[in-house]
PDB file of C-alpha atoms in Angstrom:
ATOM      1  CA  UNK A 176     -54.815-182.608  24.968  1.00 92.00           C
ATOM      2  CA  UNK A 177     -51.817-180.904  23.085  1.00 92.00           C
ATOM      3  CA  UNK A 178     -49.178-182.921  25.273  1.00 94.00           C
ATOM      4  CA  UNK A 179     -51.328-185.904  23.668  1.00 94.00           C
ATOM      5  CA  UNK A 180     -51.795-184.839  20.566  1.00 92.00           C
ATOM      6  CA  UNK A 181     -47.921-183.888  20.238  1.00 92.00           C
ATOM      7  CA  UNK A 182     -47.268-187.714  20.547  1.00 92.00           C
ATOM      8  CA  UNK A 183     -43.959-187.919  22.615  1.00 92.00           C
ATOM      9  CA  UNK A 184     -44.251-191.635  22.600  1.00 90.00           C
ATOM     10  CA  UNK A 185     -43.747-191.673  18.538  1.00 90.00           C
ATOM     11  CA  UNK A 186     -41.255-188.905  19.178  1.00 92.00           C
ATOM     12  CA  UNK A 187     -39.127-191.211  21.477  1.00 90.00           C
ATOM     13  CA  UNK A 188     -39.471-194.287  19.150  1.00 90.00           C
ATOM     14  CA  UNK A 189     -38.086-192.456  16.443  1.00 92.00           C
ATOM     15  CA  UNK A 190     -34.976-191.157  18.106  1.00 94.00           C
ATOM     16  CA  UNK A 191     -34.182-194.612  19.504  1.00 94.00           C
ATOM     17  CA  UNK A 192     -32.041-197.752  18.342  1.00 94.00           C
ATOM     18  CA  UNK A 193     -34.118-200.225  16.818  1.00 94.00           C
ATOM     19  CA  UNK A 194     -34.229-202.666  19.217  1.00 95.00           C
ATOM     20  CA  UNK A 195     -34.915-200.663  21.805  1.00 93.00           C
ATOM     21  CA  UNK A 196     -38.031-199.520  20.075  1.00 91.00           C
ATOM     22  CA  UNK A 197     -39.288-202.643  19.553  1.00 91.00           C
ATOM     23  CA  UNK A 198     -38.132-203.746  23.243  1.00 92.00           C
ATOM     24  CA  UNK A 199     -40.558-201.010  23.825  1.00 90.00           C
ATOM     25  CA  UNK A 200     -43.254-201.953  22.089  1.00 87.00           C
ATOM     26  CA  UNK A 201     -43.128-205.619  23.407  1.00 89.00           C
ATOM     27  CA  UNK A 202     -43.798-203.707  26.898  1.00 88.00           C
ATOM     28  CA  UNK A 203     -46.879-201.887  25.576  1.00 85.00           C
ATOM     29  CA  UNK A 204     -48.510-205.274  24.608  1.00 86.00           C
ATOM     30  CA  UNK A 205     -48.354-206.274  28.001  1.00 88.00           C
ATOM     31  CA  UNK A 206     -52.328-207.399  29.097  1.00 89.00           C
ATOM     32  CA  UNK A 207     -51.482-205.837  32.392  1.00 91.00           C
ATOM     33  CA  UNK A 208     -50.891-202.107  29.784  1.00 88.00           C
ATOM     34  CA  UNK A 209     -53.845-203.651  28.011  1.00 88.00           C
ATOM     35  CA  UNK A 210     -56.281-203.076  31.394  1.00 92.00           C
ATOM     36  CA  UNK A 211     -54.343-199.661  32.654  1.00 91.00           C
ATOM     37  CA  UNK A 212     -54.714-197.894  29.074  1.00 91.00           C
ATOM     38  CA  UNK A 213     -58.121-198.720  28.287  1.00 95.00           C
ATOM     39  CA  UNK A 214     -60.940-195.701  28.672  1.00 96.00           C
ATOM     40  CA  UNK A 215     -62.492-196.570  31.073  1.00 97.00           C
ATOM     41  CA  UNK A 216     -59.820-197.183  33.611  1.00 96.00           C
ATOM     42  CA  UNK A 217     -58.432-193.573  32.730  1.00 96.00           C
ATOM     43  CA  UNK A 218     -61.947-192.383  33.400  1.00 97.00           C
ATOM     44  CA  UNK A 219     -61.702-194.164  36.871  1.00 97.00           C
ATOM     45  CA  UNK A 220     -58.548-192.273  37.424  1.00 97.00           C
ATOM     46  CA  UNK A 221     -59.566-189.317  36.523  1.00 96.00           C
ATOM     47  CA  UNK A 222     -63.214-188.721  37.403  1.00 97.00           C
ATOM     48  CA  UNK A 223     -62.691-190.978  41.222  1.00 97.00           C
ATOM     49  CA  UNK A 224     -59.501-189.266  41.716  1.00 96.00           C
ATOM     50  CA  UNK A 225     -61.631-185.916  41.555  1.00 96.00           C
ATOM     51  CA  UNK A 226     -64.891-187.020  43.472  1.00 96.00           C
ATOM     52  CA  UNK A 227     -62.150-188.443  46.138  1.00 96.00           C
ATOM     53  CA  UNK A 228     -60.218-184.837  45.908  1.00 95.00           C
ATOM     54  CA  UNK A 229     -63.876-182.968  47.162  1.00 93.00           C
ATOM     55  CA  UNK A 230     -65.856-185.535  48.550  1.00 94.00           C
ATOM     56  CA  UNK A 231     -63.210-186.551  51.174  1.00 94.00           C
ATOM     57  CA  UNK A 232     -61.028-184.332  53.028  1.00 94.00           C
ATOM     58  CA  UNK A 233     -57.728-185.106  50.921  1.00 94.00           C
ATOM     59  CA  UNK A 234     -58.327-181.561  49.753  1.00 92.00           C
ATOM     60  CA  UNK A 235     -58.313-180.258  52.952  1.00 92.00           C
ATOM     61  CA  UNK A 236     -54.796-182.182  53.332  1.00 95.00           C
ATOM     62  CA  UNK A 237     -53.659-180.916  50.407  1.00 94.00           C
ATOM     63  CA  UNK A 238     -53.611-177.498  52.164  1.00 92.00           C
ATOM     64  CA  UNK A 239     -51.455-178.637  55.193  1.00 94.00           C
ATOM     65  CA  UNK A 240     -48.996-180.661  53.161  1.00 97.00           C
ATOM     66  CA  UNK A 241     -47.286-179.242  50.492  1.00 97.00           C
ATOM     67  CA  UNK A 242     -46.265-182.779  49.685  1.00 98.00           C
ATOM     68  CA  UNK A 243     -49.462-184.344  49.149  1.00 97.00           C
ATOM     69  CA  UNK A 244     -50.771-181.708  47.263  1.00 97.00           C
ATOM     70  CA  UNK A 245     -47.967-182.445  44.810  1.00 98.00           C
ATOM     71  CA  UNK A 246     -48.585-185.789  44.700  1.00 98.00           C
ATOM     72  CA  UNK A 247     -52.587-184.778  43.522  1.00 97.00           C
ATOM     73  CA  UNK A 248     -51.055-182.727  41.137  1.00 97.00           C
ATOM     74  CA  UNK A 249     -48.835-185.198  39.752  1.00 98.00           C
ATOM     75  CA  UNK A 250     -52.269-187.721  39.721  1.00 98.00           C
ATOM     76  CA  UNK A 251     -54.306-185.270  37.724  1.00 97.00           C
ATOM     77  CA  UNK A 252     -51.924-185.202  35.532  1.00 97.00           C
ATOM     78  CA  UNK A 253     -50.783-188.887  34.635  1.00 96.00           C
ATOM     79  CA  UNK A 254     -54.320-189.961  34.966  1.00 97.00           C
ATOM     80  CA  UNK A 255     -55.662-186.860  32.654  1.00 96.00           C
ATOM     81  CA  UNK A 256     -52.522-187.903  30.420  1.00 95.00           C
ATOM     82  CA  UNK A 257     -54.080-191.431  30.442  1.00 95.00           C
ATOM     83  CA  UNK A 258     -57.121-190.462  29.638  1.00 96.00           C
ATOM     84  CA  UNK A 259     -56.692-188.358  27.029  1.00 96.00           C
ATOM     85  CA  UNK A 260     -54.201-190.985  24.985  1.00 94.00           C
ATOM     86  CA  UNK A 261     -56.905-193.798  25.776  1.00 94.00           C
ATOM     87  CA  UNK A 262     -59.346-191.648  24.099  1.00 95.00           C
ATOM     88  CA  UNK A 263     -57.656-189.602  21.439  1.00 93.00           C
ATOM     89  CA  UNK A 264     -53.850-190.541  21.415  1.00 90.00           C
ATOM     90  CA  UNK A 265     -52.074-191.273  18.422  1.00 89.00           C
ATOM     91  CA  UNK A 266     -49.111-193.442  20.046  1.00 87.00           C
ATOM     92  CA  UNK A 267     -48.977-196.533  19.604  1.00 81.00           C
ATOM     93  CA  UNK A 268     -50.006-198.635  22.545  1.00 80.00           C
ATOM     94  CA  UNK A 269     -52.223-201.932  23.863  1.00 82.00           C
ATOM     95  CA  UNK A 270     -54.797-202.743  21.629  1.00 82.00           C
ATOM     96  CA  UNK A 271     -57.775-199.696  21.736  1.00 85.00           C
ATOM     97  CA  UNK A 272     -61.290-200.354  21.804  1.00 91.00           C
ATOM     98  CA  UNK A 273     -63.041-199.232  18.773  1.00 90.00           C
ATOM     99  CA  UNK A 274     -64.346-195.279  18.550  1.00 91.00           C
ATOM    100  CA  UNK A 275     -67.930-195.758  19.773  1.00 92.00           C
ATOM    101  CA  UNK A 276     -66.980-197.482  23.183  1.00 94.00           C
ATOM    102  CA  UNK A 277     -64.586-194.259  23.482  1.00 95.00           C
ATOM    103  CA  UNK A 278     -67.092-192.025  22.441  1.00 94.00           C
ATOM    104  CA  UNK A 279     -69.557-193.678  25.262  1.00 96.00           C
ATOM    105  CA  UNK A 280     -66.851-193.453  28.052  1.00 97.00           C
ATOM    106  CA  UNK A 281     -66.171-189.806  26.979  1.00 97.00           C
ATOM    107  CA  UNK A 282     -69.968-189.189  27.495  1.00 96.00           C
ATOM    108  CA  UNK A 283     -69.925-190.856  31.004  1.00 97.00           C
ATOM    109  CA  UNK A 284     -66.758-188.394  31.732  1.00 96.00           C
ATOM    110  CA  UNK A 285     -68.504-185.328  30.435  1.00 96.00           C
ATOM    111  CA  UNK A 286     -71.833-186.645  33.231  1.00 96.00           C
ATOM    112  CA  UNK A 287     -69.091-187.433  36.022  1.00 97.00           C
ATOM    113  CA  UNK A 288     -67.642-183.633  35.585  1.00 95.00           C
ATOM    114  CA  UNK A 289     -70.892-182.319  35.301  1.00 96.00           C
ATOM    115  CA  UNK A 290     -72.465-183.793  38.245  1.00 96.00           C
ATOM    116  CA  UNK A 291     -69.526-183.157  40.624  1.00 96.00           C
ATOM    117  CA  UNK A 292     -69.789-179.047  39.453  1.00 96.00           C
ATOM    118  CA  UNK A 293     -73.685-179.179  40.184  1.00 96.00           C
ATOM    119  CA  UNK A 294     -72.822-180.496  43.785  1.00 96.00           C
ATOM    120  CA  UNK A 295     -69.854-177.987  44.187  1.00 95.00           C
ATOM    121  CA  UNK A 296     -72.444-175.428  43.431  1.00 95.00           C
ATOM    122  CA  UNK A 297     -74.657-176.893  45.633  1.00 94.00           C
ATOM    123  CA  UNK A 298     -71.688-176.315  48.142  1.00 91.00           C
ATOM    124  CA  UNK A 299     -71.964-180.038  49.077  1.00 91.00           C
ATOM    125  CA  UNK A 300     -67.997-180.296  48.936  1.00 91.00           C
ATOM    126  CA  UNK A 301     -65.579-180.701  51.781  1.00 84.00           C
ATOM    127  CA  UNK A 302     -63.881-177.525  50.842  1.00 83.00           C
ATOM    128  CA  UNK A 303     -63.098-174.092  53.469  1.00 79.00           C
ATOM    129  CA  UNK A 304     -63.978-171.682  50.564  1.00 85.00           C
ATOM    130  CA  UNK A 305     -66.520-169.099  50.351  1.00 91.00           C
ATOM    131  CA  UNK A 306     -69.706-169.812  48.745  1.00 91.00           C
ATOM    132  CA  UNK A 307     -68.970-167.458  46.241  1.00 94.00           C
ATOM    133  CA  UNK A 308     -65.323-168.648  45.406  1.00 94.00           C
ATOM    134  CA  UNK A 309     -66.901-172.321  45.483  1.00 92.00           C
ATOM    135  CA  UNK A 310     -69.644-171.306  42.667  1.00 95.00           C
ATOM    136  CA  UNK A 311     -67.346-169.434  40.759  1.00 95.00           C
ATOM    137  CA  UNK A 312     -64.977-172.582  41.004  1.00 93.00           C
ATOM    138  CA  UNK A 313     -67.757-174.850  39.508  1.00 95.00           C
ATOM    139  CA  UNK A 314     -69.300-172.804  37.181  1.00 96.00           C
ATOM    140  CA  UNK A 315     -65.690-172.738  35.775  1.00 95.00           C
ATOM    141  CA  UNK A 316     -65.972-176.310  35.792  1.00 94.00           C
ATOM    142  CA  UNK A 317     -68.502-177.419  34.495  1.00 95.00           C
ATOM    143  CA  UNK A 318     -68.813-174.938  31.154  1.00 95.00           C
ATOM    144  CA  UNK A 319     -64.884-175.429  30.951  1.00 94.00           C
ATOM    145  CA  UNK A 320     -65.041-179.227  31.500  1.00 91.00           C
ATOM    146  CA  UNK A 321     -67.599-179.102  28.868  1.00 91.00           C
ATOM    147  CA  UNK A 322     -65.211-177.293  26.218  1.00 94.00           C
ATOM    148  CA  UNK A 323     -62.454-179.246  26.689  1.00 94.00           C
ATOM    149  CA  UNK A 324     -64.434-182.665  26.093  1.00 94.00           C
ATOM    150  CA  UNK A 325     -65.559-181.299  23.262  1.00 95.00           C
ATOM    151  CA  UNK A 326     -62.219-180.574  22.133  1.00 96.00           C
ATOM    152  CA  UNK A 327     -61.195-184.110  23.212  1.00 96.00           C
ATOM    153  CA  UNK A 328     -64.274-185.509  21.060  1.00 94.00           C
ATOM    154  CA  UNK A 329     -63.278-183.417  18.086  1.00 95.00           C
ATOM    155  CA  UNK A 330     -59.813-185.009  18.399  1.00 93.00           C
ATOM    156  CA  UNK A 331     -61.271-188.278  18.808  1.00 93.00           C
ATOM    157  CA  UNK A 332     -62.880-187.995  15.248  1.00 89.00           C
ATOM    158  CA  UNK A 333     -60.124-186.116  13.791  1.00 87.00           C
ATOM    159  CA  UNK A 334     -57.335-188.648  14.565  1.00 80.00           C
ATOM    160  CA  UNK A 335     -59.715-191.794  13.824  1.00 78.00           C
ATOM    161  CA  UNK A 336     -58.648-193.752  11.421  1.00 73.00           C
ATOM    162  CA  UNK A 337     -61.495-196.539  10.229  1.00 72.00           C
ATOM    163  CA  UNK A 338     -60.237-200.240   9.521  1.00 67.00           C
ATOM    164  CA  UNK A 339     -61.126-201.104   6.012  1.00 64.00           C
ATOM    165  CA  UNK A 340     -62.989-204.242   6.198  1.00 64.00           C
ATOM    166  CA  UNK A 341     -62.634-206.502   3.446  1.00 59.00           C
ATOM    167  CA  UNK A 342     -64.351-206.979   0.671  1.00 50.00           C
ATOM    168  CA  UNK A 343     -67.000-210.037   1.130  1.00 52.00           C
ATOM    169  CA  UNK A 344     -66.430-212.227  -1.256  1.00 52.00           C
ATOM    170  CA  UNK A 345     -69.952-212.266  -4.093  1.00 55.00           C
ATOM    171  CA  UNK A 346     -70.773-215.442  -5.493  1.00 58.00           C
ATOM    172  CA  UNK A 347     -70.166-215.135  -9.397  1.00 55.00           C
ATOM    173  CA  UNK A 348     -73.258-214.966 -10.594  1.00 58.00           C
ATOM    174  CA  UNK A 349     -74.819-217.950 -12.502  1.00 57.00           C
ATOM    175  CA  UNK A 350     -74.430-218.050 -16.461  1.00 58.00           C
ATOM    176  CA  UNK A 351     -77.973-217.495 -17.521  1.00 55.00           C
TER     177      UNK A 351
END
């Protein structure tokens, strides 16, 4: 959330020649950017990435291969990146949907983490740790989960910035 928040994208527009910013931007309207930053295809990255992480045994890879479980790392991070900007950012990217669609996707995050803690707790998780390590592990995640979409919410409605519609136009009314 602070990486987000920071906004490195406006950072690097700022620093760079003109054209190159707007080369830039001309890349963010992309409709291909359009699909890959919107909230609900960060949730997908995010959420599935973890339900494939315990549900499967990648994690038990990720203990053999050093290399793999960089590559998870490096996942969690881009897609938690994503999701973060898609719901909170204030760089300038493709088109956002508007803040109750993002507020709906951030509730469907805060059920994915939830329900993937109650079944580490239930120790249905293709994991080698202890019971007690495993409990521990998703008590931690689902009260911390729960904190830091709440921080993520909070940012959501701090950073929101409403479109002023316009004024309809009255008819005058009629001289009496």
């Amino acid at each position: 959330l602070g990486l987000v928040l920071g906004a490195p994208g406006t950072l690097a527009l700022r620093t760079v020649r003109r054209d190159v910013g707007r080369a830039a931007l001309r890349v963010l309207r992309h409709p291909i950017l359009q699909v890959a930053a919107h909230p609900v295809t960060g949730l997908l990255f995010t959420a599935g990435g973890l339900y494939l992480l315990h549900l499967t045994p990648l994690y038990r890879a990720t203990l053999a291969h050093p290399g793999l479980h960089g590559l998870v790392l490096v996942h969690f991070l881009a897609s938690g990146y994503l999701f973060t900007w898609a719901i909170a950012g204030p760089d300038p990217g493709p088109h956002r949907p508007g803040v109750p669609l993002r507020l709906v996707v951030l509730g469907l995050s805060v059920a994915a983490h939830a329900t993937l803690a109650q079944l580490m707790y239930a120790g249905l998780v293709d994991t080698a740790a202890p019971v007690t390590q495993l409990r521990a592990a998703a008590t931690l995640m689902y009260y911390g989960g729960d904190l830091a979409e709440i921080l993520l919410a909070l940012a959501l409605l701090v950073t929101w910035r409403p479109v002023a519609r316009r004024a309809r136009a009255e008819p005058a009314p009629s001289p009496a």
